[in-house]
């Protein structure tokens, strides 16, 4: 860990410090890096600054002094443009950046009807938001910045998992034949990115990398496992055909796509070892952390 810290004269800006951004910030700080984080509203944290592309609030120039690494965790804006590039591209291009990370989604692959999908497959989005996402990926690639894109499936971790949905009584147990979802524990996002940065000089560079766990599976399996850990009885599943009438358009749209996201590039070719290989190990961590 010390070698990594000392090899870094790094200053990170985390743009969009929500769930994943906060976890990444906390983890990379443990390596001794300087980290500043953005939010749309004022936080008590002295390392936080305001960035809101919609209201036009952009960071003070001083924030960018000495920045070497940027991680953007901000989704596409309402207009479909990337909020960071729309507001800050010229500023970023004037920095001596070593690396820029962009968190994207595996939604860009569209519906593979349950088949595995990897980075070599052509994106085939079917939802409006995924078209926007693909267009933001393209903006980043064409920006000329040293960008690496991470395509993520459903993100979970302590404080945001099926346990919270059960506790908040927001759980709906839906059964849909052969439907699976891929997922990733937030700690593996942070640690995979740090692993790639740590080994940048010895690994081949890949501009687009999936970060997903080893075992896509049905949502019902995951919910059942959480109920078992809680020692509670899972409510009776509702068939998707019946449930869909009451689902929000966004919730319904997730059920319209069925894919297994491959992590072979990250875990086999590049050699990252997942901390949470599957939902059982990951959820046990969330359970013990709560
Ligand atoms: N959640 C998932 O399951 C999932 C799955 C795949 C990919 N992703 C993508 O991965 C990224 C990180 O996900 P997450 O769940 O950690 O995100 P999150 O918790 O929702 O955080 C998003 C951050 O972006 C900021 N933001 C949003 N719009 C902005 C704008 N117009 N200008 C400036 N800042 C803006 C938010 O600011 P505030 O802090 O002020 O709200 C927040 O800090 C996102 O791009 C997300 O779409 C998420």
mmCIF file of C-alpha atoms and ligand atoms in Angstrom, residues 14-22 38-43 50-55 57 72-78 82-84 86-87 102-107 133 150-156 160 184 186 189 254, ligand 1:
data_model
loop_
_atom_site.group_PDB
_atom_site.id
_atom_site.type_symbol
_atom_site.label_atom_id
_atom_site.label_comp_id
_atom_site.label_asym_id
_atom_site.label_seq_id
_atom_site.Cartn_x
_atom_site.Cartn_y
_atom_site.Cartn_z
ATOM 1 C CA UNK A 14 -14.124 12.891 -7.755
ATOM 2 C CA UNK A 15 -16.896 14.512 -9.749
ATOM 3 C CA UNK A 16 -20.295 13.384 -8.492
ATOM 4 C CA UNK A 17 -19.535 12.067 -5.058
ATOM 5 C CA UNK A 18 -22.648 9.951 -4.496
ATOM 6 C CA UNK A 19 -22.642 6.306 -3.449
ATOM 7 C CA UNK A 20 -19.746 5.036 -5.568
ATOM 8 C CA UNK A 21 -17.818 8.304 -5.602
ATOM 9 C CA UNK A 22 -17.811 8.447 -1.780
ATOM 10 C CA UNK A 38 -18.038 17.428 -5.812
ATOM 11 C CA UNK A 39 -21.711 17.575 -4.912
ATOM 12 C CA UNK A 40 -24.558 19.760 -6.114
ATOM 13 C CA UNK A 41 -25.099 21.271 -2.699
ATOM 14 C CA UNK A 42 -22.828 22.540 0.054
ATOM 15 C CA UNK A 43 -21.467 19.817 2.366
ATOM 16 C CA UNK A 50 -19.964 22.488 -5.493
ATOM 17 C CA UNK A 51 -20.396 21.448 -9.096
ATOM 18 C CA UNK A 52 -23.830 21.554 -10.694
ATOM 19 C CA UNK A 53 -23.923 21.539 -14.482
ATOM 20 C CA UNK A 54 -27.625 22.392 -14.491
ATOM 21 C CA UNK A 55 -27.438 25.517 -12.342
ATOM 22 C CA UNK A 57 -22.226 26.364 -10.578
ATOM 23 C CA UNK A 72 -16.501 11.145 -13.053
ATOM 24 C CA UNK A 73 -19.471 9.386 -11.476
ATOM 25 C CA UNK A 74 -22.070 11.759 -12.957
ATOM 26 C CA UNK A 75 -24.791 10.322 -15.216
ATOM 27 C CA UNK A 76 -25.829 11.970 -18.512
ATOM 28 C CA UNK A 77 -27.654 15.270 -18.159
ATOM 29 C CA UNK A 78 -31.328 15.682 -19.080
ATOM 30 C CA UNK A 82 -22.155 14.670 -20.416
ATOM 31 C CA UNK A 83 -22.419 17.216 -17.557
ATOM 32 C CA UNK A 84 -18.670 17.289 -16.928
ATOM 33 C CA UNK A 86 -20.376 20.241 -21.176
ATOM 34 C CA UNK A 87 -19.216 22.511 -18.355
ATOM 35 C CA UNK A 102 -15.666 7.582 -16.328
ATOM 36 C CA UNK A 103 -18.321 5.391 -14.709
ATOM 37 C CA UNK A 104 -20.764 4.152 -17.351
ATOM 38 C CA UNK A 105 -23.331 1.361 -17.383
ATOM 39 C CA UNK A 106 -23.717 -2.068 -18.945
ATOM 40 C CA UNK A 107 -27.110 -0.788 -20.154
ATOM 41 C CA UNK A 133 -25.018 6.977 -21.999
ATOM 42 C CA UNK A 150 -15.916 1.422 -16.638
ATOM 43 C CA UNK A 151 -19.207 -0.233 -17.548
ATOM 44 C CA UNK A 152 -21.104 -1.177 -14.413
ATOM 45 C CA UNK A 153 -24.175 -3.338 -13.731
ATOM 46 C CA UNK A 154 -26.393 -2.847 -10.628
ATOM 47 C CA UNK A 155 -24.269 -1.366 -7.843
ATOM 48 C CA UNK A 156 -24.824 -2.434 -4.242
ATOM 49 C CA UNK A 160 -27.616 0.450 -0.462
ATOM 50 C CA UNK A 184 -21.234 -5.445 -8.494
ATOM 51 C CA UNK A 186 -19.141 -0.961 -4.612
ATOM 52 C CA UNK A 189 -15.509 -0.937 -8.262
ATOM 53 C CA UNK A 254 -34.816 -2.844 -16.192
HETATM 54 N N1 LIG B 1 -26.701 2.797 -9.199
HETATM 55 C C1 LIG B 1 -26.474 1.802 -10.038
HETATM 56 O O1 LIG B 1 -26.893 0.656 -9.808
HETATM 57 C C2 LIG B 1 -25.680 2.064 -11.293
HETATM 58 C C3 LIG B 1 -25.463 1.007 -12.181
HETATM 59 C C4 LIG B 1 -24.654 1.224 -13.284
HETATM 60 C C5 LIG B 1 -24.100 2.480 -13.526
HETATM 61 N N2 LIG B 1 -24.379 3.511 -12.667
HETATM 62 C C6 LIG B 1 -23.766 4.823 -12.953
HETATM 63 O O2 LIG B 1 -22.534 4.882 -12.233
HETATM 64 C C7 LIG B 1 -22.337 6.229 -11.758
HETATM 65 C C8 LIG B 1 -22.247 6.225 -10.247
HETATM 66 O O3 LIG B 1 -23.414 5.619 -9.721
HETATM 67 P P1 LIG B 1 -23.929 5.939 -8.243
HETATM 68 O O4 LIG B 1 -25.102 5.073 -8.026
HETATM 69 O O5 LIG B 1 -22.799 5.917 -7.310
HETATM 70 O O6 LIG B 1 -24.426 7.441 -8.438
HETATM 71 P P2 LIG B 1 -25.136 8.441 -7.382
HETATM 72 O O7 LIG B 1 -25.017 7.939 -6.001
HETATM 73 O O8 LIG B 1 -26.498 8.726 -7.918
HETATM 74 O O9 LIG B 1 -24.226 9.745 -7.558
HETATM 75 C C9 LIG B 1 -24.279 10.543 -8.697
HETATM 76 C C10 LIG B 1 -23.552 11.831 -8.417
HETATM 77 O O10 LIG B 1 -23.665 12.687 -9.551
HETATM 78 C C11 LIG B 1 -23.983 13.994 -9.102
HETATM 79 N N3 LIG B 1 -24.714 14.682 -10.192
HETATM 80 C C12 LIG B 1 -25.826 14.252 -10.817
HETATM 81 N N4 LIG B 1 -26.173 15.118 -11.786
HETATM 82 C C13 LIG B 1 -25.278 16.130 -11.753
HETATM 83 C C14 LIG B 1 -25.097 17.320 -12.493
HETATM 84 N N5 LIG B 1 -25.942 17.654 -13.470
HETATM 85 N N6 LIG B 1 -24.052 18.130 -12.185
HETATM 86 C C15 LIG B 1 -23.194 17.805 -11.192
HETATM 87 N N7 LIG B 1 -23.306 16.678 -10.450
HETATM 88 C C16 LIG B 1 -24.322 15.834 -10.729
HETATM 89 C C17 LIG B 1 -24.800 13.795 -7.840
HETATM 90 O O11 LIG B 1 -24.735 14.962 -7.058
HETATM 91 P P3 LIG B 1 -25.419 15.064 -5.577
HETATM 92 O O12 LIG B 1 -24.433 14.360 -4.675
HETATM 93 O O13 LIG B 1 -25.503 16.499 -5.289
HETATM 94 O O14 LIG B 1 -26.730 14.360 -5.694
HETATM 95 C C18 LIG B 1 -24.080 12.594 -7.213
HETATM 96 O O15 LIG B 1 -22.976 13.046 -6.445
HETATM 97 C C19 LIG B 1 -23.508 7.053 -12.295
HETATM 98 O O16 LIG B 1 -23.170 7.597 -13.536
HETATM 99 C C20 LIG B 1 -24.587 6.002 -12.476
HETATM 100 O O17 LIG B 1 -25.551 6.367 -13.425
HETATM 101 C C21 LIG B 1 -25.139 3.312 -11.553
#
